[in-house]
Amino acid sequence: MTAPIDSPGEDAADADVAAARSAASGDTSAFEQLYRRHVGRVHGVIVRLVGAHGARAEDLTQETFVRVWRALPEFRFESALSTWLHRMAVNTALMELRSRRAGPRWEDEADNDDVAMIDPRAHGPALGMDLERAVATLPPRARAVLVLHDVEGWKHEEISVSLGMAVGSSKAQLHRARQLLRTRLEAHQ
């Protein structure tokens, strides 16, 4: 009898559980293993939500892992560790977006529609990269709604609570984001 196809994932999940239990007891090398295994995914979701604002995305990634380190002793292992880490990253990004809304950086979004995309043809034909670049050029609120709704699978009601906007505004931002993406992708074909 052969091993199930999803065995490597199960092995990684088992390794995560073992490392998380050790890290929760203060084992920094176990936490470093978790960090190395998950930093790419955590950073990726933060960049998709808040944009690649230079070192700020790196700072938020580090902030997520600081929060994880502090919260790990209370983690109950009722969900996969990777799911919990992903949710911590989303929450950290959403806190950043809410703080931007209160400060001057959030107000700058109105003119972001004019941001030019990097010419994807210069970097090869991969649609995934074109789409990723186009998403990165979206205004912050539109990008956040698009990522939360279309990538993360959130409902507009959840998005409205997390971003502090009306449900109708969430729907309008999603429509706006999709229109901008379509326009930007068509312009660079």
PDB file of C-alpha atoms in Angstrom:
ATOM      1  CA  MET A   1       0.000   0.000   0.000  1.00  0.00           C
ATOM      2  CA  THR A   2       1.353   3.427  -0.930  1.00  0.00           C
ATOM      3  CA  ALA A   3       1.339   6.522   1.206  1.00  0.00           C
ATOM      4  CA  PRO A   4      -1.460   9.023   0.585  1.00  0.00           C
ATOM      5  CA  ILE A   5      -0.665  11.799  -1.865  1.00  0.00           C
ATOM      6  CA  ASP A   6      -1.024  14.442   0.831  1.00  0.00           C
ATOM      7  CA  SER A   7       1.569  12.865   3.156  1.00  0.00           C
ATOM      8  CA  PRO A   8       4.172  15.627   2.669  1.00  0.00           C
ATOM      9  CA  GLY A   9       1.602  18.195   3.786  1.00  0.00           C
ATOM     10  CA  GLU A  10       0.748  16.084   6.783  1.00  0.00           C
ATOM     11  CA  ASP A  11       4.443  15.712   7.601  1.00  0.00           C
ATOM     12  CA  ALA A  12       4.867  19.489   7.434  1.00  0.00           C
ATOM     13  CA  ALA A  13       1.779  19.984   9.611  1.00  0.00           C
ATOM     14  CA  ASP A  14       3.108  17.465  12.143  1.00  0.00           C
ATOM     15  CA  ALA A  15       6.487  19.198  12.118  1.00  0.00           C
ATOM     16  CA  ASP A  16       4.699  22.541  12.641  1.00  0.00           C
ATOM     17  CA  VAL A  17       2.815  21.172  15.643  1.00  0.00           C
ATOM     18  CA  ALA A  18       5.989  19.790  17.204  1.00  0.00           C
ATOM     19  CA  ALA A  19       7.916  23.016  16.569  1.00  0.00           C
ATOM     20  CA  ALA A  20       5.026  25.151  17.831  1.00  0.00           C
ATOM     21  CA  ARG A  21       4.762  23.173  21.059  1.00  0.00           C
ATOM     22  CA  SER A  22       8.504  23.546  21.623  1.00  0.00           C
ATOM     23  CA  ALA A  23       8.447  27.233  20.713  1.00  0.00           C
ATOM     24  CA  ALA A  24       5.506  27.817  23.070  1.00  0.00           C
ATOM     25  CA  SER A  25       7.766  26.520  25.836  1.00  0.00           C
ATOM     26  CA  GLY A  26      10.436  29.057  24.897  1.00  0.00           C
ATOM     27  CA  ASP A  27      12.532  27.095  22.384  1.00  0.00           C
ATOM     28  CA  THR A  28      13.800  29.839  20.070  1.00  0.00           C
ATOM     29  CA  SER A  29      15.338  27.408  17.559  1.00  0.00           C
ATOM     30  CA  ALA A  30      11.927  25.740  17.112  1.00  0.00           C
ATOM     31  CA  PHE A  31      10.390  29.166  16.576  1.00  0.00           C
ATOM     32  CA  GLU A  32      13.097  29.955  14.031  1.00  0.00           C
ATOM     33  CA  GLN A  33      12.121  26.789  12.137  1.00  0.00           C
ATOM     34  CA  LEU A  34       8.499  27.976  12.063  1.00  0.00           C
ATOM     35  CA  TYR A  35       9.618  31.413  10.945  1.00  0.00           C
ATOM     36  CA  ARG A  36      11.723  30.070   8.085  1.00  0.00           C
ATOM     37  CA  ARG A  37       8.969  27.726   6.951  1.00  0.00           C
ATOM     38  CA  HIS A  38       6.202  30.360   6.941  1.00  0.00           C
ATOM     39  CA  VAL A  39       7.823  33.784   6.448  1.00  0.00           C
ATOM     40  CA  GLY A  40       7.272  33.767   2.681  1.00  0.00           C
ATOM     41  CA  ARG A  41       3.545  33.158   2.937  1.00  0.00           C
ATOM     42  CA  VAL A  42       3.118  35.657   5.774  1.00  0.00           C
ATOM     43  CA  HIS A  43       5.062  38.319   3.877  1.00  0.00           C
ATOM     44  CA  GLY A  44       3.105  37.563   0.712  1.00  0.00           C
ATOM     45  CA  VAL A  45      -0.302  38.137   2.275  1.00  0.00           C
ATOM     46  CA  ILE A  46       0.898  41.337   3.937  1.00  0.00           C
ATOM     47  CA  VAL A  47       2.259  42.698   0.649  1.00  0.00           C
ATOM     48  CA  ARG A  48      -0.983  41.809  -1.143  1.00  0.00           C
ATOM     49  CA  LEU A  49      -3.036  43.616   1.489  1.00  0.00           C
ATOM     50  CA  VAL A  50      -0.966  46.711   2.287  1.00  0.00           C
ATOM     51  CA  GLY A  51       1.231  46.938  -0.782  1.00  0.00           C
ATOM     52  CA  ALA A  52       4.977  46.796  -1.118  1.00  0.00           C
ATOM     53  CA  HIS A  53       5.754  49.994   0.756  1.00  0.00           C
ATOM     54  CA  GLY A  54       9.460  49.250   0.987  1.00  0.00           C
ATOM     55  CA  ALA A  55      10.544  48.297   4.438  1.00  0.00           C
ATOM     56  CA  ARG A  56       7.010  48.674   5.855  1.00  0.00           C
ATOM     57  CA  ALA A  57       5.936  45.254   4.530  1.00  0.00           C
ATOM     58  CA  GLU A  58       9.063  43.772   6.116  1.00  0.00           C
ATOM     59  CA  ASP A  59       8.269  45.535   9.399  1.00  0.00           C
ATOM     60  CA  LEU A  60       4.723  44.182   9.372  1.00  0.00           C
ATOM     61  CA  THR A  61       6.007  40.678   8.670  1.00  0.00           C
ATOM     62  CA  GLN A  62       8.308  40.939  11.669  1.00  0.00           C
ATOM     63  CA  GLU A  63       5.482  42.406  13.751  1.00  0.00           C
ATOM     64  CA  THR A  64       3.318  39.422  12.832  1.00  0.00           C
ATOM     65  CA  PHE A  65       5.951  36.998  14.052  1.00  0.00           C
ATOM     66  CA  VAL A  66       6.415  38.953  17.284  1.00  0.00           C
ATOM     67  CA  ARG A  67       2.660  38.653  17.831  1.00  0.00           C
ATOM     68  CA  VAL A  68       2.855  34.935  17.005  1.00  0.00           C
ATOM     69  CA  TRP A  69       5.687  34.417  19.508  1.00  0.00           C
ATOM     70  CA  ARG A  70       3.657  36.121  22.244  1.00  0.00           C
ATOM     71  CA  ALA A  71       0.411  34.304  21.403  1.00  0.00           C
ATOM     72  CA  LEU A  72       1.877  30.856  20.786  1.00  0.00           C
ATOM     73  CA  PRO A  73       1.503  29.660  24.396  1.00  0.00           C
ATOM     74  CA  GLU A  74      -2.271  30.222  24.080  1.00  0.00           C
ATOM     75  CA  PHE A  75      -2.591  28.498  20.683  1.00  0.00           C
ATOM     76  CA  ARG A  76      -4.956  25.547  21.180  1.00  0.00           C
ATOM     77  CA  PHE A  77      -4.109  23.595  17.998  1.00  0.00           C
ATOM     78  CA  GLU A  78      -7.789  23.521  16.985  1.00  0.00           C
ATOM     79  CA  SER A  79      -6.782  24.622  13.490  1.00  0.00           C
ATOM     80  CA  ALA A  80      -3.664  24.123  11.434  1.00  0.00           C
ATOM     81  CA  LEU A  81      -0.789  26.283  12.579  1.00  0.00           C
ATOM     82  CA  SER A  82      -0.398  27.603   9.021  1.00  0.00           C
ATOM     83  CA  THR A  83      -4.032  28.769   9.068  1.00  0.00           C
ATOM     84  CA  TRP A  84      -3.505  30.517  12.396  1.00  0.00           C
ATOM     85  CA  LEU A  85      -0.289  32.193  11.161  1.00  0.00           C
ATOM     86  CA  HIS A  86      -2.073  33.344   8.017  1.00  0.00           C
ATOM     87  CA  ARG A  87      -4.880  34.847  10.084  1.00  0.00           C
ATOM     88  CA  MET A  88      -2.331  36.639  12.309  1.00  0.00           C
ATOM     89  CA  ALA A  89      -0.741  38.110   9.162  1.00  0.00           C
ATOM     90  CA  VAL A  90      -4.118  39.258   7.825  1.00  0.00           C
ATOM     91  CA  ASN A  91      -4.979  40.843  11.182  1.00  0.00           C
ATOM     92  CA  THR A  92      -1.624  42.650  11.319  1.00  0.00           C
ATOM     93  CA  ALA A  93      -2.160  43.984   7.786  1.00  0.00           C
ATOM     94  CA  LEU A  94      -5.698  45.088   8.620  1.00  0.00           C
ATOM     95  CA  MET A  95      -4.469  46.951  11.709  1.00  0.00           C
ATOM     96  CA  GLU A  96      -2.010  48.769   9.432  1.00  0.00           C
ATOM     97  CA  LEU A  97      -4.760  49.656   6.973  1.00  0.00           C
ATOM     98  CA  ARG A  98      -6.971  50.990   9.767  1.00  0.00           C
ATOM     99  CA  SER A  99      -4.109  53.094  11.133  1.00  0.00           C
ATOM    100  CA  ARG A 100      -3.431  54.502   7.643  1.00  0.00           C
ATOM    101  CA  ARG A 101      -7.034  55.555   7.337  1.00  0.00           C
ATOM    102  CA  ALA A 102      -6.633  57.681  10.442  1.00  0.00           C
ATOM    103  CA  GLY A 103      -3.369  59.211   9.217  1.00  0.00           C
ATOM    104  CA  PRO A 104      -2.188  61.166   6.203  1.00  0.00           C
ATOM    105  CA  ARG A 105      -0.885  58.152   4.260  1.00  0.00           C
ATOM    106  CA  TRP A 106      -4.401  56.786   3.757  1.00  0.00           C
ATOM    107  CA  GLU A 107      -5.566  60.055   2.228  1.00  0.00           C
ATOM    108  CA  ASP A 108      -2.988  59.701  -0.546  1.00  0.00           C
ATOM    109  CA  GLU A 109      -4.983  56.870  -2.108  1.00  0.00           C
ATOM    110  CA  ALA A 110      -7.249  59.129  -4.180  1.00  0.00           C
ATOM    111  CA  ASP A 111      -4.547  59.787  -6.754  1.00  0.00           C
ATOM    112  CA  ASN A 112      -3.119  56.270  -6.901  1.00  0.00           C
ATOM    113  CA  ASP A 113      -5.190  55.495  -9.989  1.00  0.00           C
ATOM    114  CA  ASP A 114      -2.456  57.205 -12.005  1.00  0.00           C
ATOM    115  CA  VAL A 115       0.289  54.862 -10.806  1.00  0.00           C
ATOM    116  CA  ALA A 116       1.878  53.236 -13.837  1.00  0.00           C
ATOM    117  CA  MET A 117       2.391  49.515 -13.942  1.00  0.00           C
ATOM    118  CA  ILE A 118       5.828  48.139 -14.629  1.00  0.00           C
ATOM    119  CA  ASP A 119       5.819  46.862 -18.191  1.00  0.00           C
ATOM    120  CA  PRO A 120       5.249  43.128 -17.708  1.00  0.00           C
ATOM    121  CA  ARG A 121       6.501  42.336 -21.222  1.00  0.00           C
ATOM    122  CA  ALA A 122       9.983  43.292 -20.094  1.00  0.00           C
ATOM    123  CA  HIS A 123       9.812  40.546 -17.462  1.00  0.00           C
ATOM    124  CA  GLY A 124       8.241  37.737 -19.471  1.00  0.00           C
ATOM    125  CA  PRO A 125       4.699  36.703 -20.333  1.00  0.00           C
ATOM    126  CA  ALA A 126       3.638  35.192 -16.994  1.00  0.00           C
ATOM    127  CA  LEU A 127       0.084  36.365 -16.370  1.00  0.00           C
ATOM    128  CA  GLY A 128       0.466  35.654 -12.663  1.00  0.00           C
ATOM    129  CA  MET A 129       3.225  38.225 -12.391  1.00  0.00           C
ATOM    130  CA  ASP A 130       1.259  40.704 -14.510  1.00  0.00           C
ATOM    131  CA  LEU A 131      -1.735  40.298 -12.236  1.00  0.00           C
ATOM    132  CA  GLU A 132       0.392  40.598  -9.121  1.00  0.00           C
ATOM    133  CA  ARG A 133       1.952  43.824 -10.404  1.00  0.00           C
ATOM    134  CA  ALA A 134      -1.452  45.189 -11.345  1.00  0.00           C
ATOM    135  CA  VAL A 135      -2.876  44.395  -7.903  1.00  0.00           C
ATOM    136  CA  ALA A 136       0.092  46.160  -6.307  1.00  0.00           C
ATOM    137  CA  THR A 137      -0.816  49.370  -8.157  1.00  0.00           C
ATOM    138  CA  LEU A 138      -4.374  49.515  -6.825  1.00  0.00           C
ATOM    139  CA  PRO A 139      -5.364  52.155  -4.267  1.00  0.00           C
ATOM    140  CA  PRO A 140      -5.015  50.719  -0.732  1.00  0.00           C
ATOM    141  CA  ARG A 141      -8.694  50.281   0.145  1.00  0.00           C
ATOM    142  CA  ALA A 142      -9.580  48.821  -3.249  1.00  0.00           C
ATOM    143  CA  ARG A 143      -6.597  46.447  -3.050  1.00  0.00           C
ATOM    144  CA  ALA A 144      -7.508  45.355   0.494  1.00  0.00           C
ATOM    145  CA  VAL A 145     -11.129  44.647  -0.434  1.00  0.00           C
ATOM    146  CA  LEU A 146     -10.096  42.768  -3.588  1.00  0.00           C
ATOM    147  CA  VAL A 147      -7.579  40.604  -1.742  1.00  0.00           C
ATOM    148  CA  LEU A 148      -9.879  39.903   1.194  1.00  0.00           C
ATOM    149  CA  HIS A 149     -12.873  39.100  -1.022  1.00  0.00           C
ATOM    150  CA  ASP A 150     -11.394  37.423  -4.097  1.00  0.00           C
ATOM    151  CA  VAL A 151      -8.239  35.864  -2.650  1.00  0.00           C
ATOM    152  CA  GLU A 152      -9.055  35.231   1.006  1.00  0.00           C
ATOM    153  CA  GLY A 153     -12.739  34.464   0.435  1.00  0.00           C
ATOM    154  CA  TRP A 154     -14.167  36.933   2.954  1.00  0.00           C
ATOM    155  CA  LYS A 155     -17.750  38.177   2.736  1.00  0.00           C
ATOM    156  CA  HIS A 156     -18.492  41.878   2.362  1.00  0.00           C
ATOM    157  CA  GLU A 157     -19.915  41.952   5.895  1.00  0.00           C
ATOM    158  CA  GLU A 158     -16.602  40.694   7.313  1.00  0.00           C
ATOM    159  CA  ILE A 159     -14.625  43.137   5.198  1.00  0.00           C
ATOM    160  CA  SER A 160     -16.796  46.059   6.274  1.00  0.00           C
ATOM    161  CA  VAL A 161     -16.210  45.281   9.944  1.00  0.00           C
ATOM    162  CA  SER A 162     -12.466  44.726   9.522  1.00  0.00           C
ATOM    163  CA  LEU A 163     -11.869  47.830   7.423  1.00  0.00           C
ATOM    164  CA  GLY A 164     -14.433  50.038   9.158  1.00  0.00           C
ATOM    165  CA  MET A 165     -16.531  50.760   6.080  1.00  0.00           C
ATOM    166  CA  ALA A 166     -20.127  50.192   5.052  1.00  0.00           C
ATOM    167  CA  VAL A 167     -20.997  46.978   3.225  1.00  0.00           C
ATOM    168  CA  GLY A 168     -21.966  49.073   0.209  1.00  0.00           C
ATOM    169  CA  SER A 169     -18.543  50.729   0.261  1.00  0.00           C
ATOM    170  CA  SER A 170     -16.896  47.326   0.312  1.00  0.00           C
ATOM    171  CA  LYS A 171     -18.894  46.280  -2.741  1.00  0.00           C
ATOM    172  CA  ALA A 172     -18.097  49.559  -4.493  1.00  0.00           C
ATOM    173  CA  GLN A 173     -14.368  49.194  -3.739  1.00  0.00           C
ATOM    174  CA  LEU A 174     -14.405  45.639  -5.092  1.00  0.00           C
ATOM    175  CA  HIS A 175     -16.099  46.806  -8.288  1.00  0.00           C
ATOM    176  CA  ARG A 176     -13.576  49.648  -8.581  1.00  0.00           C
ATOM    177  CA  ALA A 177     -10.631  47.302  -8.013  1.00  0.00           C
ATOM    178  CA  ARG A 178     -11.834  44.863 -10.654  1.00  0.00           C
ATOM    179  CA  GLN A 179     -12.359  47.663 -13.188  1.00  0.00           C
ATOM    180  CA  LEU A 180      -8.903  49.098 -12.524  1.00  0.00           C
ATOM    181  CA  LEU A 181      -7.318  45.646 -12.827  1.00  0.00           C
ATOM    182  CA  ARG A 182      -9.080  44.959 -16.094  1.00  0.00           C
ATOM    183  CA  THR A 183      -7.991  48.324 -17.495  1.00  0.00           C
ATOM    184  CA  ARG A 184      -4.381  47.902 -16.390  1.00  0.00           C
ATOM    185  CA  LEU A 185      -4.076  44.355 -17.653  1.00  0.00           C
ATOM    186  CA  GLU A 186      -5.612  45.256 -21.035  1.00  0.00           C
ATOM    187  CA  ALA A 187      -3.300  48.267 -21.369  1.00  0.00           C
ATOM    188  CA  HIS A 188      -0.233  46.040 -21.033  1.00  0.00           C
ATOM    189  CA  GLN A 189      -1.129  43.133 -23.298  1.00  0.00           C
TER     190      GLN A 189
END
